[in-house]
Coordinates of C-alpha atoms in Angstrom, one line a residue:
M1 CA 41.5 81.0 114.6
S2 CA 44.4 80.5 116.8
D3 CA 46.1 83.4 118.8
E4 CA 48.8 83.3 116.5
S5 CA 47.1 84.1 113.3
Q6 CA 44.2 86.4 114.1
Y7 CA 46.5 89.3 112.9
S8 CA 45.6 89.6 109.1
E9 CA 46.3 92.9 108.7
G10 CA 49.9 94.3 108.1
G11 CA 52.9 92.2 106.9
W12 CA 54.8 89.7 109.0
I13 CA 56.8 92.3 110.8
Q14 CA 53.4 93.9 112.5
W15 CA 52.1 90.2 113.1
F16 CA 55.2 89.2 114.9
C17 CA 55.4 92.1 117.1
S18 CA 51.7 91.6 118.0
L19 CA 52.0 88.4 119.1
E20 CA 51.7 87.6 122.9
D21 CA 54.9 88.4 125.3
H22 CA 56.4 90.3 122.2
N23 CA 55.8 93.6 123.4
F24 CA 59.4 94.4 124.2
F25 CA 59.7 94.5 120.6
C26 CA 59.3 97.4 118.1
E27 CA 58.7 97.3 114.6
V28 CA 61.9 97.8 112.3
D29 CA 61.7 99.7 109.3
E30 CA 61.3 97.7 106.1
E31 CA 63.8 100.2 104.6
Y32 CA 66.3 99.5 107.1
I33 CA 66.3 95.9 106.6
R34 CA 66.7 96.4 103.1
D35 CA 70.0 98.2 103.5
N36 CA 72.7 95.4 103.4
F37 CA 74.8 97.6 105.2
N38 CA 72.7 97.1 108.6
L39 CA 72.7 93.5 107.8
Y40 CA 76.5 93.0 107.7
G41 CA 77.8 89.8 109.5
L42 CA 74.5 88.2 109.8
R43 CA 74.4 86.0 106.7
Q44 CA 76.8 83.3 107.9
K45 CA 74.9 82.9 111.3
F46 CA 72.0 81.2 109.3
T47 CA 71.2 78.2 106.9
H48 CA 68.2 79.7 105.3
Y49 CA 69.3 83.5 105.4
N50 CA 67.6 84.6 102.1
E51 CA 64.4 83.0 102.7
A52 CA 64.0 84.0 106.4
L53 CA 64.9 87.6 105.2
E54 CA 62.1 87.1 102.5
M55 CA 59.8 85.9 105.1
I56 CA 60.5 89.0 107.4
V57 CA 59.9 91.8 104.7
S58 CA 56.9 89.7 103.6
P59 CA 53.6 92.0 102.9
E60 CA 51.6 89.0 104.2
C61 CA 51.1 87.3 107.7
P62 CA 51.3 83.6 108.1
D63 CA 48.0 81.8 108.6
D64 CA 46.9 78.4 110.3
E65 CA 48.2 76.1 107.4
D66 CA 51.4 78.2 107.5
L67 CA 51.8 77.3 111.4
E68 CA 51.5 73.8 110.9
D69 CA 54.0 73.3 108.1
E70 CA 57.4 71.9 109.3
K71 CA 59.1 73.9 106.6
F72 CA 57.6 76.8 107.3
L73 CA 58.4 76.6 111.1
E74 CA 62.0 76.0 110.4
I75 CA 62.4 79.0 108.4
Y76 CA 60.2 80.8 110.7
Q77 CA 62.7 80.1 113.6
E78 CA 65.4 81.4 111.5
A79 CA 63.2 84.5 110.7
T80 CA 62.8 85.1 114.4
D81 CA 66.3 85.0 115.2
L82 CA 67.6 86.9 112.1
Y83 CA 64.7 89.8 112.9
G84 CA 65.7 89.8 116.7
L85 CA 69.5 90.5 115.6
I86 CA 68.5 93.1 113.3
H87 CA 66.2 94.5 116.2
A88 CA 69.1 94.7 118.4
R89 CA 70.8 97.0 115.5
F90 CA 67.9 99.2 115.0
I91 CA 67.1 100.4 118.6
L92 CA 70.6 101.7 118.5
S93 CA 69.7 103.9 115.7
P94 CA 68.2 107.3 116.1
K95 CA 64.8 106.4 114.8
G96 CA 65.0 103.0 117.0
L97 CA 65.7 104.9 120.2
A98 CA 63.2 107.3 119.6
I99 CA 60.5 104.7 119.3
M100 CA 62.0 102.6 122.4
R101 CA 62.0 106.0 124.7
E102 CA 58.3 106.3 123.9
K103 CA 57.5 102.7 124.9
F104 CA 59.6 103.2 127.9
L105 CA 57.8 106.3 129.1
L106 CA 54.4 104.4 128.3
G107 CA 55.9 101.4 130.9
K108 CA 55.6 99.1 128.0
F109 CA 58.4 96.9 129.5
G110 CA 57.2 96.9 133.1
V111 CA 58.4 98.0 136.5
C112 CA 61.3 97.2 138.6
P113 CA 60.2 94.6 141.3
R114 CA 62.4 96.4 144.1
V115 CA 59.9 97.8 146.4
L116 CA 62.2 100.7 147.3
C117 CA 62.3 101.5 143.5
E118 CA 58.9 102.4 143.7
R119 CA 57.7 101.1 140.5
Q120 CA 60.4 102.5 138.5
A121 CA 60.1 101.4 134.8
V122 CA 62.5 99.2 133.6
L123 CA 64.2 98.8 129.9
P124 CA 64.8 95.5 128.3
I125 CA 68.5 94.0 128.0
G126 CA 70.4 91.1 127.1
M127 CA 73.2 89.4 129.4
S128 CA 75.1 88.2 126.0
E129 CA 75.4 88.9 122.6
E130 CA 75.0 85.5 121.2
L131 CA 71.8 83.6 120.5
R132 CA 70.8 81.2 122.8
T133 CA 72.7 82.1 125.9
S134 CA 69.9 83.6 128.0
R135 CA 66.4 84.9 127.6
V136 CA 65.8 88.8 127.8
K137 CA 66.1 90.3 131.3
V138 CA 65.0 93.9 132.6
Y139 CA 67.3 96.6 133.6
C140 CA 66.2 99.1 136.3
P141 CA 67.9 102.6 136.0
R142 CA 67.2 103.5 139.4
C143 CA 68.8 100.4 141.4
E144 CA 71.1 99.6 138.2
D145 CA 70.4 96.2 138.6
V146 CA 69.2 93.4 136.4
Y147 CA 65.9 91.3 136.9
I148 CA 63.8 88.5 135.2
P149 CA 60.8 90.0 133.7
K150 CA 57.6 89.5 134.9
K151 CA 56.1 88.0 132.1
K152 CA 58.7 85.2 131.3
C153 CA 59.1 85.9 127.5
T154 CA 60.3 82.2 127.1
D155 CA 60.8 82.6 123.3
V156 CA 62.4 86.1 123.5
D157 CA 66.2 85.7 123.6
G158 CA 68.4 88.4 125.3
A159 CA 70.5 89.2 122.0
Y160 CA 67.4 90.6 120.2
F161 CA 68.2 93.7 122.2
G162 CA 72.0 93.1 123.4
C163 CA 73.9 94.1 126.5
S164 CA 74.1 98.1 125.8
F165 CA 71.0 98.9 124.6
P166 CA 69.6 100.7 128.0
H167 CA 72.8 102.6 128.8
I168 CA 73.0 103.9 125.2
L169 CA 69.1 105.1 125.7
L170 CA 69.9 106.9 129.1
Q171 CA 72.9 108.6 127.4
T172 CA 71.0 109.6 124.6
Y173 CA 68.1 111.2 126.8
P174 CA 69.7 112.0 130.0
D175 CA 66.4 113.5 131.2
L176 CA 65.0 109.8 131.6
Y177 CA 67.8 109.1 134.4
P178 CA 65.7 108.7 137.5
N179 CA 66.5 110.3 140.9
P180 CA 68.9 108.0 142.7
P181 CA 67.3 106.1 145.5
N182 CA 67.3 107.7 148.9
T183 CA 65.8 105.0 150.9
V184 CA 67.8 101.9 151.8
Y185 CA 66.6 98.5 153.6
I186 CA 68.0 98.0 156.8
P187 CA 67.6 94.2 158.1
R188 CA 66.8 94.0 161.9
I189 CA 65.5 91.9 164.3
Y190 CA 63.0 92.9 166.8
G191 CA 63.9 96.2 165.9
F192 CA 67.7 95.9 166.5
K193 CA 70.2 95.9 163.7
I194 CA 72.2 92.7 163.1
H195 CA 75.7 92.4 163.9
K196 CA 77.9 92.9 160.8
K197 CA 75.2 93.1 158.6
K198 CA 74.0 96.3 156.5
G199 CA 73.2 99.3 159.0
S200 CA 75.6 97.6 161.7
K201 CA 78.5 99.6 163.2
Y202 CA 80.5 96.6 162.5
W203 CA 79.4 96.3 158.7
E204 CA 81.7 96.4 155.8
Q205 CA 81.0 96.8 152.4
T206 CA 82.0 93.6 150.5
K207 CA 85.3 94.5 148.5
N208 CA 85.4 91.3 146.3
L209 CA 82.5 91.7 144.3
N210 CA 82.6 90.2 141.0
E211 CA 81.5 93.0 138.4
I212 CA 79.2 91.8 135.5
T213 CA 77.6 93.8 132.7
H214 CA 77.3 90.7 130.3
Y215 CA 78.0 87.0 130.3
G216 CA 81.5 86.6 129.6
E217 CA 83.3 83.4 128.5
E218 CA 83.8 81.7 132.1
Q219 CA 80.0 82.3 132.9
L220 CA 79.0 81.1 129.3
K221 CA 81.1 77.8 130.0
K222 CA 79.3 77.5 133.7
L223 CA 75.7 78.2 131.9
K224 CA 76.6 75.4 129.5
A225 CA 77.5 72.9 131.6
L226 CA 74.7 73.7 134.2
F227 CA 72.4 73.3 131.0
S228 CA 74.1 70.0 129.9
S229 CA 73.8 68.7 133.9
N230 CA 70.1 69.6 134.2
L231 CA 69.1 68.1 130.9
H232 CA 71.4 65.0 131.5
N233 CA 69.4 64.6 135.0
N234 CA 65.7 65.3 133.1
Q235 CA 66.6 62.8 130.8
G236 CA 67.4 60.1 133.6
Q237 CA 64.6 61.1 135.6
V238 CA 62.1 60.4 132.4
E239 CA 64.2 57.2 131.7
E240 CA 63.7 56.1 135.5
E241 CA 59.6 57.1 135.3
D242 CA 59.3 54.9 131.9
G243 CA 60.9 52.1 133.6
N244 CA 59.0 52.2 136.5
R245 CA 55.5 52.4 134.2
D246 CA 57.1 49.4 132.3
N247 CA 57.8 47.3 135.5
P248 CA 55.5 48.5 138.2
A249 CA 56.8 47.5 141.8
P250 CA 54.4 45.0 143.3
A251 CA 51.7 46.2 145.3
N252 CA 51.9 46.0 149.2
I253 CA 49.8 42.9 150.5

């Protein structure tokens, strides 16, 4: 049996949250999902909204046969996105915050890759509220910066968590705030500070930094342009490779 269908107990939600690389998710209460107030504004985002919602609250999890059915997979993708957007709302509710607090305290989201943060636990965050803009990232409350998770979470969209979740959690539970870092890295060459670098007498803090808490319209345009450019280049490379295979160069004599 495949890894994706090995969970036979529980419904779709439990199965979905048990999948590999889905450890950032919590299980949303079915009562929360069935309350139309919590779903306001989501219907127009999906073609198969009713079918996707029915799949999410299903008491049965998919089997191998389901996962090979194209129609099922089409609805499953919408169910994944729909559940993710519902999840982004649920984790801001009192119960959702409490669940995510426990996961944070248990280190379920990983630790900050910055050495001087001394393995500070991190929180999941999205860089956009819109789907298919950016994968989930992690936020470190000690250095207050954003990083790519150690596990790539390739199918976990940042919109499944939203841009505000870590900050609302920390405001709700102030005891989770770590002590600010008391150590700073100073670049040196053979023990000497570098001129106009951090720690140098002549170093000046850059004043024209661009502040960012989420991807705005300008960043989204740049990301889409970069994605289109990379896609075009990749397609050109594939076509060139196919052409080389069809018309191989003559061997050197």
